[in-house]
Short mmCIF file of C-alpha atoms in Angstrom, two decimals:
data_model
loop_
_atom_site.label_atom_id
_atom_site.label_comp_id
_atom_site.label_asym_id
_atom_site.label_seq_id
_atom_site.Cartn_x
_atom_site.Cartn_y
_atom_site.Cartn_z
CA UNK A 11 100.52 93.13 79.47
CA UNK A 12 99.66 93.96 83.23
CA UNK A 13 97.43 91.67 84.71
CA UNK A 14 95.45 92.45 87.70
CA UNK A 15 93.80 89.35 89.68
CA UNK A 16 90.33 89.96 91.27
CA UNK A 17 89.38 86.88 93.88
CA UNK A 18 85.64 87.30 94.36
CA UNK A 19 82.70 85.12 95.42
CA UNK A 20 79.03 85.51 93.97
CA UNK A 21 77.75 85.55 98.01
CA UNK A 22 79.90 88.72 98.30
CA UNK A 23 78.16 92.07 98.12
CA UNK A 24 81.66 94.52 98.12
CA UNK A 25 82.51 91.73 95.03
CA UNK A 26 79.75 93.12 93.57
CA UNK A 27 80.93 96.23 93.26
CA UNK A 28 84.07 95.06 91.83
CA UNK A 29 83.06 93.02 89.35
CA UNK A 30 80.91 95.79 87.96
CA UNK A 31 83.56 98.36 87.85
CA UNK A 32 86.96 95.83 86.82
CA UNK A 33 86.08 95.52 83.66
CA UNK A 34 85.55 98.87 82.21
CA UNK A 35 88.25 100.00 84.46
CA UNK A 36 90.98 97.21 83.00
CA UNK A 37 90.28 98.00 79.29
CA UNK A 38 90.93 101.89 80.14
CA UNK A 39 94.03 101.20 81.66
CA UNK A 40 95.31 98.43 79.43
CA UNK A 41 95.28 96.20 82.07
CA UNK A 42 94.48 92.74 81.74
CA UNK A 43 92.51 90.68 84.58
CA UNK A 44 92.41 87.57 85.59
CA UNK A 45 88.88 86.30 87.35
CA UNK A 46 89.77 84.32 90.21
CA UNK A 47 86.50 82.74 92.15
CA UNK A 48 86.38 81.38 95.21
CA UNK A 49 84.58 80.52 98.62
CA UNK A 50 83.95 82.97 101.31
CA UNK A 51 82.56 79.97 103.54
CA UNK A 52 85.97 77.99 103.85
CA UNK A 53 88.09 81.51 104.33
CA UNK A 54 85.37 83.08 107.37
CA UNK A 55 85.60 79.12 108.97
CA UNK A 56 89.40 79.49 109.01
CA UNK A 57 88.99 83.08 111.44
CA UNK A 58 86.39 81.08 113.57
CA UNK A 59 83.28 82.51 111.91
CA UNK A 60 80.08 80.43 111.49
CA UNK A 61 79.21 82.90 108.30
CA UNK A 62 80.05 86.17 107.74
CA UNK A 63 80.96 88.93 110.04
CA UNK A 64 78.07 91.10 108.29
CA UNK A 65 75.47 88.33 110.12
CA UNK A 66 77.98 87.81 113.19
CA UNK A 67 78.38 91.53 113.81
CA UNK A 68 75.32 93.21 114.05
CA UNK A 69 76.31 97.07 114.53
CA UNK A 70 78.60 96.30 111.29
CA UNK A 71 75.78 94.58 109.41
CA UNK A 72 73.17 97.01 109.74
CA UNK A 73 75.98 99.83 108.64
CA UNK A 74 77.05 97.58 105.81
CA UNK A 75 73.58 97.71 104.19
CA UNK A 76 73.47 101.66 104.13
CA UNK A 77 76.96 101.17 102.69
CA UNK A 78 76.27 99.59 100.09
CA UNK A 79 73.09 101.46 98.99
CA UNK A 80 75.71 104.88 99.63
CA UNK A 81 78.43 103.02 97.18
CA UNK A 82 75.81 101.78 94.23
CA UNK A 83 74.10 104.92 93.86
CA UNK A 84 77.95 106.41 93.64
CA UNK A 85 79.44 103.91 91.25
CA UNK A 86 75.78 103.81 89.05
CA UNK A 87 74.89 100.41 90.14
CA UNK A 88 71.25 99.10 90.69
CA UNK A 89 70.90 98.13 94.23
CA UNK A 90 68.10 95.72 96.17
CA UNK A 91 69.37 94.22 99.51
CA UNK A 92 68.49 90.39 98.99
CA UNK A 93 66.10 88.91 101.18
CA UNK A 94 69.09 85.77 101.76
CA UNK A 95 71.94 86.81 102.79
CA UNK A 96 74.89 85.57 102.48
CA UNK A 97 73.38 83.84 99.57
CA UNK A 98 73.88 79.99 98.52
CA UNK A 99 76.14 80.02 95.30
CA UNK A 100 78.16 76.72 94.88
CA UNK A 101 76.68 76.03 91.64
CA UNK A 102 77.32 79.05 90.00
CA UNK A 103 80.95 79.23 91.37
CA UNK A 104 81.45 75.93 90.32
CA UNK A 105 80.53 77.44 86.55
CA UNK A 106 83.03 80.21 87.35
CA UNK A 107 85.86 78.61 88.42
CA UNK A 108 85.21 75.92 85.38
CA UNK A 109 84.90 78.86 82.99
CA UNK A 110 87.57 81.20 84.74
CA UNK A 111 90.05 82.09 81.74
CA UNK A 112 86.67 81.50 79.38
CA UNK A 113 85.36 84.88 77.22
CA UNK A 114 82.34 84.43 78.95
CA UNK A 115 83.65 85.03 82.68
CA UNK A 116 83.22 88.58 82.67
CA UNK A 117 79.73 88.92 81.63
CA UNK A 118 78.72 85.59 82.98
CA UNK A 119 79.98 87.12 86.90
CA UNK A 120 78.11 90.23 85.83
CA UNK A 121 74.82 88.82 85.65
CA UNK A 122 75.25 86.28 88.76
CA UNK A 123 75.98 89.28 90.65
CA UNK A 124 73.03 90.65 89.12
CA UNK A 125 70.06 88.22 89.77
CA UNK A 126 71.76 87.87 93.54
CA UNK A 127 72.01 92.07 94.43
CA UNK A 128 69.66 93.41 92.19
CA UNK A 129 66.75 90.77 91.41
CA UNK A 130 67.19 88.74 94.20
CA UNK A 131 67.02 85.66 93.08
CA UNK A 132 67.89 82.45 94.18
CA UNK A 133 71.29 81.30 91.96
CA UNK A 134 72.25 78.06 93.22
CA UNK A 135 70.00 76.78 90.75
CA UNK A 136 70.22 74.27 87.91
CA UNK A 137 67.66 76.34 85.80
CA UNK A 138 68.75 79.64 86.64
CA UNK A 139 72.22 79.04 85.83
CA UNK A 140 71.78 76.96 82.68
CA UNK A 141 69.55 80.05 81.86
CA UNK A 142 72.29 82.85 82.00
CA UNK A 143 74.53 79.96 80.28
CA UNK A 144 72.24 80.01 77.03
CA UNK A 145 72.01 83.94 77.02
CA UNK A 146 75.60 83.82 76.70
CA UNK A 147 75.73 81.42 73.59
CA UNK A 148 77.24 78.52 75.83
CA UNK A 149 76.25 75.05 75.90
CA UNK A 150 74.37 74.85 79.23
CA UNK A 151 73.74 71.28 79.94
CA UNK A 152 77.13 70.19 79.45
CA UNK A 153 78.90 72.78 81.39
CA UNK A 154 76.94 72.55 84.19
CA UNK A 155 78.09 68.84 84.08
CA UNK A 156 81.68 69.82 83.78
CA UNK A 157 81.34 72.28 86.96
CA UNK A 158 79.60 69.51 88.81
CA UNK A 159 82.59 66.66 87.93
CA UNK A 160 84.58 65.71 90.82
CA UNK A 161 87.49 67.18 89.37
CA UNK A 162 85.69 70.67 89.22
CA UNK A 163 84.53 70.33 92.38
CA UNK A 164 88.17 70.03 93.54
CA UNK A 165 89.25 72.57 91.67
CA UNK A 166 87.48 75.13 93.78
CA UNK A 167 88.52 73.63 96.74
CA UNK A 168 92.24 73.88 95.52
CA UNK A 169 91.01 77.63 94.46
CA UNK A 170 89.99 78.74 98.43
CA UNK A 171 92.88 76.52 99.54
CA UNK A 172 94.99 78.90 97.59
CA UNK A 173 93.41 81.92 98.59
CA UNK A 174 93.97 80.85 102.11
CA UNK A 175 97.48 80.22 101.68
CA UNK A 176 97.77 83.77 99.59
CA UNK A 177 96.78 85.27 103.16
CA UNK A 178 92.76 86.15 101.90
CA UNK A 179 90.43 87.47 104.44
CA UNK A 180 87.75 88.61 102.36
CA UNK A 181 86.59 89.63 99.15
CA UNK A 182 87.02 91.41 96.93
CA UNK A 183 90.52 91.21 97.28
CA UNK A 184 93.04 91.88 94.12
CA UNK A 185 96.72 90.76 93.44
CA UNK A 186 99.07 92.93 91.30
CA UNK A 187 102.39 91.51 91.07
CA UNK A 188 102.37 89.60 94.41
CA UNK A 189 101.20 92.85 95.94
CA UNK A 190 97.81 92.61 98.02
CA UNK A 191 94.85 94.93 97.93
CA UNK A 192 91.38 94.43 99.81
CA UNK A 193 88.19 95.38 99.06
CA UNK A 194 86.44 97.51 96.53
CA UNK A 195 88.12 100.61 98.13
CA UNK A 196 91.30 99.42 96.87
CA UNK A 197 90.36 98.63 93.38
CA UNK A 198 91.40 101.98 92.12
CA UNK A 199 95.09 101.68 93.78
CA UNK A 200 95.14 98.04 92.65
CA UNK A 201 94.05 98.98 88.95
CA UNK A 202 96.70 101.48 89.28
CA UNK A 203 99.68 99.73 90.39
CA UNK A 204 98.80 97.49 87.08
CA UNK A 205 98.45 99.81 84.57
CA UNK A 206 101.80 101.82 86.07
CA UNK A 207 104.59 98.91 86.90
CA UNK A 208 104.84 101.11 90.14
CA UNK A 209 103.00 103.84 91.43
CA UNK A 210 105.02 106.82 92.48
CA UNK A 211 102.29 107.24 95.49
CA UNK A 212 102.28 103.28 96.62
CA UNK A 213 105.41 102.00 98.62
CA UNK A 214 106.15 98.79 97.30
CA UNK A 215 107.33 96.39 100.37
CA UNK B 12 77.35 125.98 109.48
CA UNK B 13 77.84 122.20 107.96
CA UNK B 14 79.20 119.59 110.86
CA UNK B 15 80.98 116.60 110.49
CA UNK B 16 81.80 114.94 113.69
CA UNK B 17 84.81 112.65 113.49
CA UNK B 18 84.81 109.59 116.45
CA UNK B 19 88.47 108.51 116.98
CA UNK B 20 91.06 107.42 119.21
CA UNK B 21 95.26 107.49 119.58
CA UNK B 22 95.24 103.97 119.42
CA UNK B 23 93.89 103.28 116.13
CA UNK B 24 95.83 103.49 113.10
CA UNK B 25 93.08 104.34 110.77
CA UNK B 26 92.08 106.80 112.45
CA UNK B 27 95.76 108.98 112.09
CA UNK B 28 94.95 108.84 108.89
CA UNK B 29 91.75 110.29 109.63
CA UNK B 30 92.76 113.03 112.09
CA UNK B 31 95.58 114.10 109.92
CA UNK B 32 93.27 114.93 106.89
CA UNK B 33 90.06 116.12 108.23
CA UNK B 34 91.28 119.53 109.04
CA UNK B 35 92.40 120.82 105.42
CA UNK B 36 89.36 118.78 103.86
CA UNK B 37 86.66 120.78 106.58
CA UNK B 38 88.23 124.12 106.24
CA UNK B 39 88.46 123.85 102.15
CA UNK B 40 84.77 122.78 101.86
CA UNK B 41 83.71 124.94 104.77
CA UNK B 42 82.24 122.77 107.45
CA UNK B 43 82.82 122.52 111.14
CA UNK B 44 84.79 119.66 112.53
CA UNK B 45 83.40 118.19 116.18
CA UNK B 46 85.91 116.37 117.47
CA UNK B 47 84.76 112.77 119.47
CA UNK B 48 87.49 111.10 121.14
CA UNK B 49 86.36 107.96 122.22
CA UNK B 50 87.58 104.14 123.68
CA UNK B 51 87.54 101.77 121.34
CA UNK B 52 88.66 98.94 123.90
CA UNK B 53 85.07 98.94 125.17
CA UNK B 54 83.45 98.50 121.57
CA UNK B 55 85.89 95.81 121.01
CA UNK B 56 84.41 93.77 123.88
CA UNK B 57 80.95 94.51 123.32
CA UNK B 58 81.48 92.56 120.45
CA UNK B 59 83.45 89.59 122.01
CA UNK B 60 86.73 90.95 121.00
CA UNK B 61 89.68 91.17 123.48
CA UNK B 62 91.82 93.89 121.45
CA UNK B 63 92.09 95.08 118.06
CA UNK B 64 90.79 92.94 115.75
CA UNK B 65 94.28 93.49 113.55
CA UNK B 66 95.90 91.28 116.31
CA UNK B 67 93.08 88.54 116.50
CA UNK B 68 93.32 87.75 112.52
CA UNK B 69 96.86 87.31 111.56
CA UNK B 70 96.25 87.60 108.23
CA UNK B 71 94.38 90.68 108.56
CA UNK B 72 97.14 92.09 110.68
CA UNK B 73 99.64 90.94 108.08
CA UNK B 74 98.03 93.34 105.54
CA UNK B 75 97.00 96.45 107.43
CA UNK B 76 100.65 97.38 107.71
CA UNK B 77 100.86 97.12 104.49
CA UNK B 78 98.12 98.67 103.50
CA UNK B 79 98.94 101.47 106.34
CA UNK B 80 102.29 101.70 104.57
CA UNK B 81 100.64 102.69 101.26
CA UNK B 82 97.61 105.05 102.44
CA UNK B 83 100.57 106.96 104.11
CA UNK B 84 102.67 106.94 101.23
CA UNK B 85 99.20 108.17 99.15
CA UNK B 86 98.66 110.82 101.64
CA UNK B 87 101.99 112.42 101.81
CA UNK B 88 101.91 111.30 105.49
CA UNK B 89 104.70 109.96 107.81
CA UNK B 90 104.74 106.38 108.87
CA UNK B 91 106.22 104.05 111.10
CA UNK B 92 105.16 100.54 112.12
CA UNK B 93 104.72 100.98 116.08
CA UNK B 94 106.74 98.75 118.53
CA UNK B 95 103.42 98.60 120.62
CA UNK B 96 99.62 97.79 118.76
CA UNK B 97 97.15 98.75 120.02
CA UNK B 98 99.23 101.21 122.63
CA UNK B 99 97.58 102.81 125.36
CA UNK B 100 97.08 105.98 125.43
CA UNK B 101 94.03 106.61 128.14
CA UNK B 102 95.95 109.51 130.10
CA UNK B 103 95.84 111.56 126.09
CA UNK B 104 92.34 110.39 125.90
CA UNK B 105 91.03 111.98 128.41
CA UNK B 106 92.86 115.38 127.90
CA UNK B 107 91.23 114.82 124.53
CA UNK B 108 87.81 114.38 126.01
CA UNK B 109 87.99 117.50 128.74
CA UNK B 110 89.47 119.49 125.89
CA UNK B 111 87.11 118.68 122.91
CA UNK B 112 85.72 121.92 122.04
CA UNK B 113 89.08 123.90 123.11
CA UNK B 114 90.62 125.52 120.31
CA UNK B 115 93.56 122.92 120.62
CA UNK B 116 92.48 120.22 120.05
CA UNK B 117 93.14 119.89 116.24
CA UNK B 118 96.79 119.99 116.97
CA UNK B 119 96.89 118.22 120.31
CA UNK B 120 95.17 115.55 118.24
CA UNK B 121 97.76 115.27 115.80
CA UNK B 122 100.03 116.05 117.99
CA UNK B 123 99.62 112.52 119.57
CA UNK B 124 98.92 110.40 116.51
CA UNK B 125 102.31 111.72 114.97
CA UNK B 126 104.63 110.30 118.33
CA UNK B 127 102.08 106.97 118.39
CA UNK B 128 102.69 106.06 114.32
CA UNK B 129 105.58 108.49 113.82
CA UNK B 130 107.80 108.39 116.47
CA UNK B 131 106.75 105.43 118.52
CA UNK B 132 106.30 106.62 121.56
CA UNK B 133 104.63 105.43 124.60
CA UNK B 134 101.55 108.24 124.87
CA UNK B 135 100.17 106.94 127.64
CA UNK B 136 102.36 108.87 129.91
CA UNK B 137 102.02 112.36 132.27
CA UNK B 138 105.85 113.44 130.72
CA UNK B 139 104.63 113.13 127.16
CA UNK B 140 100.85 114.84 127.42
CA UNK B 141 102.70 117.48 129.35
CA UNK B 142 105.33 118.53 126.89
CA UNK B 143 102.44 118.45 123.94
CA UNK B 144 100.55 120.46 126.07
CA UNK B 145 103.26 123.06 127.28
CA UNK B 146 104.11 123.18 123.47
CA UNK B 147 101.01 123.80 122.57
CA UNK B 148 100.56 126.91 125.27
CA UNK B 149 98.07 125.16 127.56
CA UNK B 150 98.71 125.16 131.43
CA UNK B 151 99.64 121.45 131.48
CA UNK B 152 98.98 120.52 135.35
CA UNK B 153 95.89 122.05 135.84
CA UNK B 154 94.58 120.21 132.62
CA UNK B 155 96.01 117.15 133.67
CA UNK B 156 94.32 117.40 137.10
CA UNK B 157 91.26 117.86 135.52
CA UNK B 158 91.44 115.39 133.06
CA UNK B 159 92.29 112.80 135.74
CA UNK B 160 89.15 113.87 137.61
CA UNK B 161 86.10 111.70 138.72
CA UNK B 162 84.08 113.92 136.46
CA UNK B 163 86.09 113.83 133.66
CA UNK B 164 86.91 109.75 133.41
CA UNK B 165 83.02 109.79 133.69
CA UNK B 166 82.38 112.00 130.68
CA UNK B 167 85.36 109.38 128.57
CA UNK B 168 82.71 106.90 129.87
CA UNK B 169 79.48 108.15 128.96
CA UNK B 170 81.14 109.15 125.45
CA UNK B 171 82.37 105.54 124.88
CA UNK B 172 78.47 104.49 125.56
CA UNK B 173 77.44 107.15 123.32
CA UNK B 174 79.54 105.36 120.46
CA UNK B 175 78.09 102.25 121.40
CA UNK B 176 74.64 103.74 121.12
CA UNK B 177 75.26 105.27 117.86
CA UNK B 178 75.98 102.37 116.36
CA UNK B 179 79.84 102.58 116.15
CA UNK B 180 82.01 99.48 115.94
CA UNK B 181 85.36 100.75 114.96
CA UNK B 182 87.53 104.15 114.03
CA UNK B 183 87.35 106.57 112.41
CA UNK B 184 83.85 106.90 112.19
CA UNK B 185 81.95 110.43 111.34
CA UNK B 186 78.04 111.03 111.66
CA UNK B 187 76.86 114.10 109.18
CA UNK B 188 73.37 114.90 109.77
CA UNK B 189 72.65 111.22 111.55
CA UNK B 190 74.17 109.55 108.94
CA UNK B 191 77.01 107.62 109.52
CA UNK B 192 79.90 106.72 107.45
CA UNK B 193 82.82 104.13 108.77
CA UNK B 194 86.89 104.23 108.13
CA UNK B 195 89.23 106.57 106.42
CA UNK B 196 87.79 105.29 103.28
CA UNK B 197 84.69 107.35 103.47
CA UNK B 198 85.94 110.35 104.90
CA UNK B 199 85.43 112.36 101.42
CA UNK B 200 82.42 110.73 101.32
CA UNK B 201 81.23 112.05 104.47
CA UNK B 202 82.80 115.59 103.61
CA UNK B 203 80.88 115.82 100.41
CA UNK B 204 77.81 114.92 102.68
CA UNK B 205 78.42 117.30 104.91
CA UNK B 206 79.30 120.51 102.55
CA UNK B 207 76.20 120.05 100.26
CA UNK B 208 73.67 119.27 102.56
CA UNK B 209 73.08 116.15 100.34
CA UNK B 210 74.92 115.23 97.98
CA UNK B 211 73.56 113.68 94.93
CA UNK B 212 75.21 110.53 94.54
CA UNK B 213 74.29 109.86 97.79
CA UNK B 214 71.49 107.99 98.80
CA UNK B 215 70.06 109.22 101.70
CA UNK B 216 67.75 106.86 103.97
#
């Protein structure tokens, strides 16, 4: 089966729109994904950025925010800028990368993505993680003491070290054989070049 | 009649892309194309940048050819990798700014995107805008004289500023109505905006 990688972060609002859309857009295709989480923070640092360029670059930040109200509205997404931005979400990345190649992944990213861009809600939390855990039939207390083990904990590290080494910039950003596409923009080429082996209209390099 | 104004420059690579499409798209959907050449050097610095942000992040750099290489191959467009990013290209720039509402300057346009990321050659050079412009049936030293006047490396000026103002921060960039929409990526976006007044799945704000 084709597999299409998706590195995201729960802090990133052009994830959001890619975590949405992968899914439905995978099982048409017959395309399977793999979720690959990881941090924004440790990728921005590397390019000499405090945070992201959305804060650092004003003119682009106030754009980005009609953007993204532009891009939900087209792709049928509910939409509330959140009052933090970019928001705190070690915790629940910790629970991702833990959970990564877990059923759960999907829908658990869904609904982080979720309480951060539509509900606004603060999701570096114990209780508000361990809540979306038990919606999703999965034994909350325990897991959140997996993701918090020091192993875990290194395991995302090793996660962004990767994406780093991958040549990552940002996210969304999806791997298809080895073959780089960034952003939510790309998603449909990326999705594509799965489902297809090669695409006629994409040069491979 | 609908307008979509389109803000580029011969230097950027997006913006071929941009430049090469919008004319088919605007006359098929029936709106009028202004054409806003523009510096981007200067909206680079305003926001601490020395050049093209493709040559300050290596990794991004890395991946813009690639992705260049692709969106070319996508758009049935001809590509090649220029010897010199960003090249300069002022001299073309400010024929393109004295001749912005000439009949020409569709094809003069093109004209110089195509020997930038086609043919790499060096645009920034009186031999080079004059054959374009002799091809193209436009008294070449007159329009060179005037393009090289006071007056007119004022009005490249005051149109760089006007970017600024608008909110601008890279190219292409097209304003429909006010609203503004950023990179090749949202040019049918913008296009949609512009031929149905407002377009559903766009939010307007």
């Amino acid at each position: 089966m084709n597999i299409i990688e998706v590195w995201y972060e729960f802090g990133s609002n052009y994830s959001y729109l890619s975590v949405n859309r992968i899914g439905d857009l995978a099982r048409s295709r017959g395309v399977a994904i793999k979720w690959e989480p990881f941090l924004l923070g440790p990728v921005f640092k590397s390019l000499g950025w405090e945070t992201s360029p959305f804060i650092l670059q004003e003119q682009k930040g106030r754009y980005v925010w009609k953007d993204m109200q532009r891009q939900c509205a087209k792709f049928g997404l509910a939409w509330n800028r959140p009052s933090t931005f970019p928001r705190r979400a070690l915790l629940p990345m910790r629970v991702a990368v833990l959970g990564k190649d877990q059923r759960w992944i999907e829908t658990f990213s869904k609904r982080m993505m979720e309480l951060n861009f539509v509900e606004d809600v603060d999701i570096d939390s114990v209780e508000v993680v361990s809540q979306v855990l038990k919606n999703l039939g999965v034994e909350a207390a325990t897991t959140i003491e997996q993701a918090q083990s020091d192993a875990n904990k290194q395991k995302l590290k090793d996660q962004t070290e990767r994406a780093l080494t991958l040549g990552v910039f940002g996210g969304p950003t999806f791997f298809v054989n080895g073959e780089m596409f960034w952003g939510n923009d790309r998603l449909d080429d990326a999705m594509e070049y799965a489902a297809r082996g090669r695409v006629s209209q994409l040069v491979n390099s």
